Amino acid sequence: MGSLPDTSVLTGQLENTLISYHSIGDCKWRVAKKSKDVTVWRKPSEEFNGFLYKTQGIVKGTPKRIVDYIRPGPFRLDWDSLMTSMDIVKTFDKRECCVMRYTTAGQLWNIIAPREFIDFSYTTDYQDGLLSCGISVEHGEQQQSFVRGFNHPCGWFCVPDDTSPGQSLLTGYIQTDLRGMLPKSAVDTAMASTLVNFFTDLRQALM
């Protein structure tokens, strides 16, 4: 069982890392998947031998309401079709911080088997909106029926859309090491499709 993080250090590191991703120029990204109202880009990750994904779309609602549906809490499990369980295993004195365990369903006809993640999560103010970010931590015993995946720094920026009152611009950065012997093409297909579906599920939940 790994030790839990020093929240005062980890929150600062996470926030700075996500803001650095948010400032990466458009020329560095390559489109991985595009639908009518969601785009997913990717670039090589500097954290592991995989990709950092960026996804963006307009969502109806205020940043607070949208982020309440994304971060660990009572709403997420009800609408996220990939997530099969979620438990908050540790809370901290520092507000808006927790450690959660969650599991995900198999993907691509179970080429990607169900995964388990243990993540530190942190939500903070960002400009006129919010940033909800996280990173995996070593904590607790692995469940036998799951492969333990690892999320490198990831997060969601949500700010009001100045051009459309009542709507917000949601931008996510995800870099998940699914671990296990998986073809890179299968991982890329699954990640890009998962992020598009994330927006579809979220928009439906917020209606």
XYZ file of N, CA and C in Angstrom:
621
model
N 0.857 -1.194 0.000
C 0.000 0.000 0.000
C 0.888 1.237 0.000
N 0.725 2.110 -0.985
C 1.541 3.316 -1.067
C 1.052 4.388 -0.115
N 1.942 5.323 0.185
C 1.559 6.424 1.063
C 0.749 7.452 0.281
N -0.146 8.126 0.959
C -0.977 9.138 0.313
C -0.177 10.410 0.084
N -0.547 11.198 -0.911
C 0.254 12.361 -1.290
C 0.168 13.503 -0.291
N 1.202 14.356 -0.315
C 1.173 15.635 0.400
C 0.331 16.580 -0.452
N -0.871 16.871 -0.009
C -1.799 17.621 -0.857
C -1.305 19.022 -1.184
N -0.588 19.660 -0.260
C -0.132 21.029 -0.516
C 0.859 21.075 -1.670
N 1.657 20.022 -1.808
C 2.616 19.947 -2.914
C 1.921 19.498 -4.193
N 1.129 18.434 -4.077
C 0.540 17.824 -5.264
C -0.465 18.732 -5.964
N -1.256 19.478 -5.198
C -2.233 20.362 -5.839
C -1.542 21.435 -6.676
N -0.454 21.999 -6.156
C 0.284 23.010 -6.908
C 0.911 22.444 -8.163
N 1.502 21.248 -8.046
C 2.120 20.613 -9.208
C 1.084 20.290 -10.275
N -0.046 19.746 -9.842
C -1.099 19.392 -10.794
C -1.628 20.612 -11.533
N -1.933 21.648 -10.780
C -2.480 22.860 -11.386
C -1.505 23.455 -12.396
N -0.230 23.530 -12.037
C 0.774 24.090 -12.943
C 0.939 23.236 -14.192
N 0.906 21.915 -14.019
C 1.052 21.022 -15.169
C -0.111 21.177 -16.132
N -1.331 21.218 -15.611
C -2.498 21.351 -16.492
C -2.512 22.702 -17.199
N -2.120 23.757 -16.507
C -2.066 25.075 -17.147
C -1.016 25.083 -18.253
N 0.081 24.349 -18.053
C 1.101 24.267 -19.108
C 0.554 23.529 -20.327
N -0.254 22.485 -20.126
C -0.880 21.797 -21.257
C -1.832 22.741 -21.991
N -2.540 23.549 -21.221
C -3.548 24.450 -21.785
C -2.907 25.546 -22.638
N -1.613 25.761 -22.461
C -0.922 26.813 -23.218
C -0.148 26.260 -24.416
N -0.224 24.955 -24.669
C 0.464 24.364 -25.821
C -0.179 24.873 -27.109
N 0.640 25.316 -28.041
C 0.145 25.883 -29.292
C -0.594 24.883 -30.166
N -1.518 25.391 -30.974
C -2.333 24.532 -31.835
C -1.492 23.686 -32.782
N -0.349 24.212 -33.206
C 0.472 23.503 -34.185
C 1.071 22.211 -33.630
N 1.056 22.045 -32.327
C 1.638 20.852 -31.700
C 0.660 19.679 -31.659
N -0.612 19.956 -31.935
C -1.643 18.930 -31.812
C -2.032 18.356 -33.176
N -2.360 17.073 -33.192
C -2.856 16.407 -34.398
C -4.266 15.887 -34.116
N -5.195 16.131 -35.031
C -6.577 15.681 -34.829
C -6.621 14.152 -34.801
N -7.238 13.600 -33.744
C -7.397 12.152 -33.610
C -8.813 11.709 -33.966
N -9.793 12.563 -33.679
C -11.193 12.245 -33.997
C -11.994 13.535 -33.937
N -12.961 13.641 -34.824
C -13.777 14.853 -34.856
C -15.215 14.471 -35.142
N -16.126 15.006 -34.334
C -17.553 14.852 -34.592
C -18.125 16.235 -34.852
N -19.429 16.323 -34.958
C -20.061 17.602 -35.278
C -19.748 18.664 -34.230
N -19.683 18.261 -32.960
C -19.538 19.260 -31.902
C -18.471 18.935 -30.856
N -17.579 17.994 -31.179
C -16.456 17.658 -30.293
C -15.237 17.357 -31.157
N -14.087 17.855 -30.735
C -12.832 17.524 -31.405
C -11.871 16.920 -30.389
N -11.161 15.878 -30.822
C -10.120 15.254 -30.004
C -8.800 15.364 -30.758
N -7.796 15.893 -30.076
C -6.445 15.975 -30.626
C -5.510 15.112 -29.782
N -4.298 14.878 -30.305
C -3.314 14.153 -29.513
C -1.914 14.648 -29.843
N -0.996 14.404 -28.941
C 0.427 14.641 -29.142
C 1.167 13.658 -28.251
N 2.427 13.332 -28.582
C 3.178 12.417 -27.724
C 3.268 12.950 -26.294
N 3.017 12.061 -25.347
C 3.111 12.436 -23.940
C 4.573 12.522 -23.519
N 4.858 13.446 -22.611
C 6.187 13.525 -22.019
C 6.265 12.713 -20.732
N 5.160 12.088 -20.348
C 5.097 11.330 -19.097
C 5.299 9.827 -19.296
N 4.868 9.313 -20.460
C 4.986 7.874 -20.714
C 4.952 7.642 -22.219
N 5.129 6.385 -22.624
C 5.187 6.050 -24.043
C 3.775 5.917 -24.610
N 3.093 7.037 -24.669
C 1.728 7.075 -25.177
C 1.386 8.494 -25.576
N 0.107 8.817 -25.599
C -0.325 10.134 -26.059
C -0.987 10.944 -24.948
N -0.800 12.254 -25.045
C -1.603 13.221 -24.304
C -2.731 13.638 -25.237
N -3.964 13.460 -24.792
C -5.131 13.823 -25.595
C -5.729 15.131 -25.097
N -6.186 15.927 -26.046
C -6.932 17.146 -25.743
C -8.298 17.007 -26.398
N -9.344 17.373 -25.694
C -10.681 17.337 -26.271
C -11.433 18.594 -25.867
N -12.318 19.052 -26.750
C -12.976 20.336 -26.497
C -14.358 20.366 -27.145
N -15.283 21.010 -26.432
C -16.620 21.202 -26.968
C -17.407 22.176 -26.106
N -18.513 22.648 -26.639
C -19.414 23.544 -25.909
C -20.475 22.699 -25.203
N -20.715 23.033 -23.936
C -21.698 22.300 -23.132
C -22.661 23.305 -22.503
N -23.941 22.987 -22.525
C -24.934 23.876 -21.929
C -24.869 23.790 -20.406
N -24.767 24.957 -19.753
C -24.718 24.998 -18.297
C -23.607 25.896 -17.798
N -23.620 26.166 -16.506
C -22.564 26.970 -15.885
C -21.367 26.081 -15.576
N -20.163 26.672 -15.475
C -19.000 25.861 -15.099
C -19.213 25.068 -13.818
N -19.834 25.677 -12.813
C -20.032 24.969 -11.538
C -20.898 23.729 -11.717
N -22.002 23.869 -12.428
C -22.892 22.715 -12.608
C -22.210 21.625 -13.429
N -21.514 22.021 -14.478
C -20.840 21.041 -15.335
C -19.760 20.299 -14.557
N -18.923 21.034 -13.836
C -17.832 20.396 -13.090
C -18.375 19.529 -11.960
N -19.494 19.903 -11.377
C -20.115 19.050 -10.357
C -20.472 17.676 -10.915
N -20.766 17.608 -12.203
C -21.080 16.332 -12.839
C -19.823 15.552 -13.221
N -18.684 16.233 -13.350
C -17.451 15.582 -13.789
C -16.617 15.073 -12.621
N -16.464 15.888 -11.588
C -15.560 15.525 -10.496
C -16.181 14.426 -9.625
N -15.363 13.802 -8.760
C -15.902 12.759 -7.877
C -17.065 13.291 -7.045
N -18.138 12.537 -7.003
C -19.316 12.989 -6.279
C -20.537 12.187 -6.671
N -21.705 12.664 -6.325
C -22.925 11.864 -6.495
C -23.412 11.725 -7.933
N -22.923 12.559 -8.862
C -23.480 12.562 -10.220
C -22.728 11.667 -11.204
N -21.413 11.575 -11.079
C -20.574 11.013 -12.142
C -20.973 9.593 -12.543
N -21.195 8.743 -11.567
C -21.481 7.343 -11.879
C -22.822 7.170 -12.586
N -23.728 8.128 -12.405
C -25.064 8.012 -12.994
C -25.070 8.204 -14.505
N -24.080 8.927 -15.041
C -24.158 9.247 -16.466
C -22.972 8.752 -17.289
N -21.815 8.509 -16.673
C -20.613 8.125 -17.425
C -20.711 6.646 -17.804
N -20.939 6.366 -19.083
C -21.190 4.991 -19.525
C -19.962 4.095 -19.420
N -18.767 4.675 -19.339
C -17.556 3.863 -19.218
C -17.291 3.441 -17.775
N -17.717 4.258 -16.822
C -17.410 4.019 -15.409
C -18.406 3.028 -14.805
N -17.892 1.989 -14.143
C -18.764 0.959 -13.573
C -18.855 1.025 -12.051
N -17.908 1.669 -11.394
C -17.998 1.879 -9.946
C -17.118 3.055 -9.568
N -17.432 3.695 -8.434
C -16.617 4.801 -7.933
C -16.821 4.926 -6.429
N -15.712 4.983 -5.719
C -15.754 5.161 -4.268
C -14.723 6.203 -3.863
N -15.116 7.133 -3.012
C -14.158 8.076 -2.434
C -13.544 7.397 -1.214
N -12.235 7.117 -1.283
C -11.582 6.323 -0.241
C -10.854 7.184 0.784
N -10.668 8.468 0.469
C -9.966 9.346 1.409
C -10.338 10.786 1.109
N -10.666 11.542 2.146
C -10.862 12.982 2.008
C -9.794 13.701 2.821
N -9.587 14.979 2.513
C -8.529 15.760 3.142
C -9.102 17.040 3.733
N -8.341 17.616 4.666
C -8.754 18.893 5.243
C -8.821 19.966 4.167
N -7.872 19.886 3.204
C -7.869 20.856 2.108
C -9.127 20.644 1.272
N -9.881 21.685 1.094
C -11.160 21.604 0.398
C -10.992 21.150 -1.053
N -11.951 20.405 -1.518
C -12.010 19.967 -2.918
C -10.929 18.959 -3.282
N -10.374 18.244 -2.310
C -9.385 17.197 -2.568
C -9.914 15.855 -2.068
N -9.609 14.794 -2.810
C -9.955 13.451 -2.341
C -9.134 12.426 -3.108
N -9.139 11.201 -2.617
C -8.621 10.058 -3.363
C -9.809 9.158 -3.665
N -9.930 8.753 -4.922
C -11.053 7.899 -5.300
C -10.558 6.652 -6.013
N -11.318 5.576 -5.856
C -11.099 4.346 -6.617
C -12.272 4.203 -7.583
N -11.955 3.981 -8.864
C -13.048 3.732 -9.803
C -12.651 2.657 -10.796
N -13.641 2.032 -11.383
C -13.410 0.981 -12.366
C -14.116 1.334 -13.668
N -13.565 0.811 -14.768
C -14.133 1.073 -16.087
C -14.458 -0.237 -16.787
N -15.414 -0.167 -17.690
C -15.853 -1.346 -18.436
C -14.812 -1.741 -19.478
N -14.897 -2.993 -19.935
C -14.070 -3.425 -21.052
C -14.450 -2.668 -22.320
N -13.485 -2.556 -23.236
C -13.712 -1.803 -24.469
C -13.248 -2.610 -25.674
N -13.761 -2.250 -26.852
C -13.394 -2.901 -28.112
C -13.556 -4.415 -28.004
N -14.779 -4.846 -27.680
C -15.078 -6.274 -27.538
C -14.137 -6.947 -26.534
N -13.809 -6.205 -25.497
C -12.974 -6.671 -24.380
C -11.516 -6.922 -24.769
N -11.088 -6.379 -25.936
C -9.642 -6.355 -26.208
C -8.958 -5.587 -25.083
N -9.614 -4.495 -24.653
C -9.167 -3.765 -23.467
C -10.062 -4.221 -22.316
N -9.495 -4.996 -21.399
C -10.250 -5.557 -20.280
C -10.616 -4.458 -19.276
N -11.546 -4.730 -18.372
C -11.894 -3.742 -17.342
C -10.670 -3.260 -16.572
N -10.658 -1.967 -16.266
C -9.535 -1.335 -15.568
C -9.982 -0.771 -14.225
N -8.985 -0.646 -13.337
C -9.183 -0.015 -12.038
C -8.172 1.119 -11.899
N -8.608 2.244 -11.323
C -7.726 3.392 -11.106
C -7.896 3.899 -9.681
N -6.794 4.351 -9.096
C -6.822 5.053 -7.812
C -6.269 6.447 -8.081
N -7.109 7.465 -8.005
C -6.723 8.822 -8.400
C -6.874 9.820 -7.256
N -5.918 10.732 -7.188
C -6.055 11.930 -6.371
C -6.756 12.972 -7.230
N -7.795 13.604 -6.705
C -8.581 14.584 -7.461
C -8.594 15.921 -6.738
N -8.530 16.994 -7.528
C -8.471 18.349 -6.974
C -9.242 19.285 -7.888
N -10.096 20.129 -7.317
C -10.854 21.119 -8.079
C -10.567 22.506 -7.536
N -10.323 23.456 -8.455
C -9.967 24.809 -8.036
C -10.525 25.824 -9.029
N -10.514 27.089 -8.638
C -10.945 28.158 -9.537
C -9.945 28.329 -10.672
N -10.462 28.671 -11.852
C -9.598 28.990 -12.992
C -10.287 30.077 -13.806
N -9.640 31.243 -13.906
C -10.229 32.395 -14.591
C -11.659 32.603 -14.075
N -12.645 32.629 -14.964
C -14.033 32.806 -14.527
C -14.752 31.474 -14.340
N -13.986 30.387 -14.357
C -14.592 29.064 -14.245
C -13.850 28.182 -13.265
N -13.718 26.908 -13.630
C -13.132 25.919 -12.731
C -12.178 24.996 -13.477
N -11.244 24.428 -12.732
C -10.354 23.374 -13.215
C -10.493 22.198 -12.259
N -10.826 21.037 -12.794
C -10.872 19.811 -12.003
C -9.825 18.865 -12.563
N -8.839 18.498 -11.736
C -7.706 17.739 -12.252
C -7.373 16.560 -11.347
N -6.549 15.657 -11.856
C -6.223 14.476 -11.081
C -4.984 13.769 -11.583
N -4.520 12.819 -10.775
C -3.378 11.977 -11.121
C -3.496 10.691 -10.313
N -3.066 9.579 -10.884
C -3.121 8.319 -10.152
C -2.073 8.284 -9.050
N -2.411 7.590 -7.973
C -1.499 7.400 -6.845
C -1.480 5.916 -6.497
N -0.369 5.489 -5.913
C -0.255 4.099 -5.473
C -0.880 3.988 -4.089
N -2.024 3.329 -4.026
C -2.731 3.222 -2.746
C -3.713 2.068 -2.812
N -3.695 1.226 -1.812
C -4.671 0.148 -1.730
C -4.278 -1.066 -2.552
N -4.938 -2.174 -2.266
C -4.689 -3.424 -2.975
C -5.462 -3.446 -4.291
N -4.833 -4.036 -5.314
C -5.485 -4.143 -6.612
C -6.557 -5.230 -6.574
N -7.723 -4.932 -7.141
C -8.777 -5.937 -7.248
C -8.395 -6.965 -8.305
N -8.593 -8.236 -8.013
C -8.084 -9.318 -8.856
C -8.685 -9.326 -10.254
N -9.907 -8.894 -10.396
C -10.577 -8.990 -11.696
C -10.315 -7.785 -12.598
N -9.406 -6.885 -12.185
C -9.117 -5.682 -12.959
C -7.618 -5.521 -13.182
N -7.278 -4.881 -14.296
C -5.913 -4.408 -14.531
C -5.818 -3.008 -13.934
N -4.772 -2.730 -13.177
C -4.604 -1.403 -12.566
C -3.982 -0.451 -13.596
N -4.749 0.512 -14.054
C -4.246 1.533 -14.967
C -3.652 2.705 -14.201
N -3.086 3.653 -14.951
C -2.455 4.815 -14.311
C -2.746 6.064 -15.128
N -3.351 7.048 -14.479
C -3.601 8.342 -15.113
C -2.469 9.302 -14.780
N -1.724 9.696 -15.792
C -0.762 10.783 -15.622
C -1.569 12.087 -15.535
N -0.938 13.219 -15.198
C -1.713 14.446 -14.958
C -2.796 14.682 -16.020
N -4.020 14.863 -15.557
C -5.154 15.039 -16.454
C -6.125 16.026 -15.812
N -7.039 16.563 -16.598
C -7.975 17.510 -16.005
C -8.904 18.143 -17.022
N -9.862 18.903 -16.469
C -10.893 19.563 -17.267
C -10.974 21.033 -16.891
N -10.822 21.891 -17.892
C -11.038 23.334 -17.732
C -12.453 23.643 -18.207
N -13.191 24.386 -17.413
C -14.549 24.764 -17.807
C -14.752 26.246 -17.525
N -14.975 27.014 -18.584
C -15.142 28.468 -18.455
C -16.371 28.901 -19.254
N -17.003 30.013 -18.870
C -18.168 30.489 -19.624
C -17.801 30.773 -21.080
N -18.729 30.449 -21.978
C -18.557 30.763 -23.395
C -19.074 32.179 -23.634
N -18.165 33.092 -23.920
C -18.531 34.505 -24.058
C -19.515 34.758 -25.197
N -19.513 33.878 -26.193
C -20.365 34.107 -27.363
C -21.764 33.517 -27.208
N -21.951 32.642 -26.214
C -23.251 31.978 -26.044
C -23.632 31.939 -24.572
N -24.400 32.914 -24.104
C -24.826 32.931 -22.699
C -25.504 31.620 -22.300
N -25.193 31.142 -21.106
C -25.782 29.896 -20.626
C -25.041 28.655 -21.050
N -23.931 28.843 -21.779
C -23.120 27.709 -22.207
C -21.675 27.904 -21.749
N -20.933 26.792 -21.715
C -19.541 26.837 -21.266
C -18.650 26.078 -22.236
N -17.388 26.504 -22.297
C -16.374 25.813 -23.090
C -15.662 24.823 -22.174
N -15.737 23.548 -22.521
C -15.123 22.484 -21.724
C -13.946 21.903 -22.496
N -12.772 21.943 -21.881
C -11.548 21.446 -22.509
C -10.882 20.448 -21.579
N -10.633 19.244 -22.082
C -10.027 18.202 -21.262
C -8.662 17.785 -21.766
N -7.808 17.371 -20.835
C -6.486 16.826 -21.143
C -6.364 15.488 -20.427
N -6.181 14.426 -21.204
C -6.186 13.071 -20.658
C -4.947 12.335 -21.163
N -4.232 11.662 -20.255
C -3.119 10.801 -20.663
C -3.108 9.580 -19.742
N -3.777 8.544 -20.227
C -3.993 7.335 -19.446
C -3.112 6.206 -19.949
N -2.336 5.624 -19.042
C -1.578 4.414 -19.337
C -2.450 3.238 -18.913
N -3.032 2.555 -19.896
C -3.931 1.446 -19.591
C -3.177 0.220 -19.096
N -1.875 0.170 -19.363
C -1.013 -0.950 -18.973
C -1.523 -2.256 -19.582
N -0.723 -3.290 -19.455
C -1.064 -4.542 -20.108
C -0.542 -4.550 -21.538
N -0.597 -5.701 -22.180
C -0.092 -5.865 -23.545
C -1.191 -5.500 -24.540
N -1.222 -4.227 -24.919
C -2.279 -3.737 -25.798
C -1.689 -3.123 -27.061
N -2.285 -3.395 -28.231
C -1.843 -2.722 -29.459
C -2.081 -1.217 -29.349
N -1.094 -0.433 -29.761
C -1.240 1.025 -29.659
C -2.429 1.526 -30.471
N -2.685 0.893 -31.605
C -3.806 1.343 -32.442
C -5.133 1.144 -31.714
N -5.241 0.054 -30.949
C -6.472 -0.198 -30.195
C -6.651 0.839 -29.097
N -5.559 1.178 -28.425
C -5.618 2.184 -27.363
C -6.030 3.534 -27.935
N -5.440 3.912 -29.080
C -5.739 5.208 -29.683
C -7.204 5.289 -30.104
N -7.699 4.223 -30.712
C -9.103 4.185 -31.121
C -10.027 4.303 -29.918
N -9.705 3.548 -28.868
C -10.553 3.554 -27.676
C -10.543 4.908 -26.985
N -9.368 5.516 -26.850
C -9.275 6.789 -26.142
C -10.042 7.884 -26.873
N -9.851 7.979 -28.187
C -10.518 9.031 -28.956
C -12.037 8.863 -28.911
N -12.507 7.630 -29.072
C -13.950 7.382 -29.041
C -14.529 7.631 -27.656
N -13.782 7.248 -26.622
C -14.234 7.457 -25.246
C -14.447 8.934 -24.955
N -13.561 9.783 -25.457
C -13.665 11.213 -25.175
C -14.846 11.851 -25.905
N -15.127 11.403 -27.115
C -16.320 11.896 -27.816
C -17.577 11.441 -27.079
N -17.594 10.171 -26.669
C -18.756 9.648 -25.946
C -18.950 10.343 -24.600
N -17.843 10.752 -23.983
C -17.906 11.471 -22.710
C -18.767 12.725 -22.855
N -18.543 13.481 -23.919
C -19.333 14.694 -24.150
C -20.801 14.355 -24.406
N -21.042 13.301 -25.183
C -22.422 12.898 -25.472
C -23.165 12.550 -24.188
N -22.524 11.735 -23.350
C -23.146 11.324 -22.085
C -23.356 12.518 -21.159
N -22.355 13.388 -21.080
C -22.444 14.542 -20.183
C -23.563 15.486 -20.609
N -23.638 15.769 -21.895
C -24.690 16.670 -22.382
C -26.078 16.107 -22.098
N -26.224 14.802 -22.275
C -27.514 14.170 -22.010
C -27.874 14.284 -20.529
N -26.878 14.087 -19.661
C -27.121 14.158 -18.217
C -27.514 15.559 -17.766
N -26.989 16.565 -18.447
C -27.230 17.952 -18.048
C -28.534 18.524 -18.597
N -29.198 17.781 -19.456
C -30.442 18.282 -20.064
C -31.555 18.414 -19.025
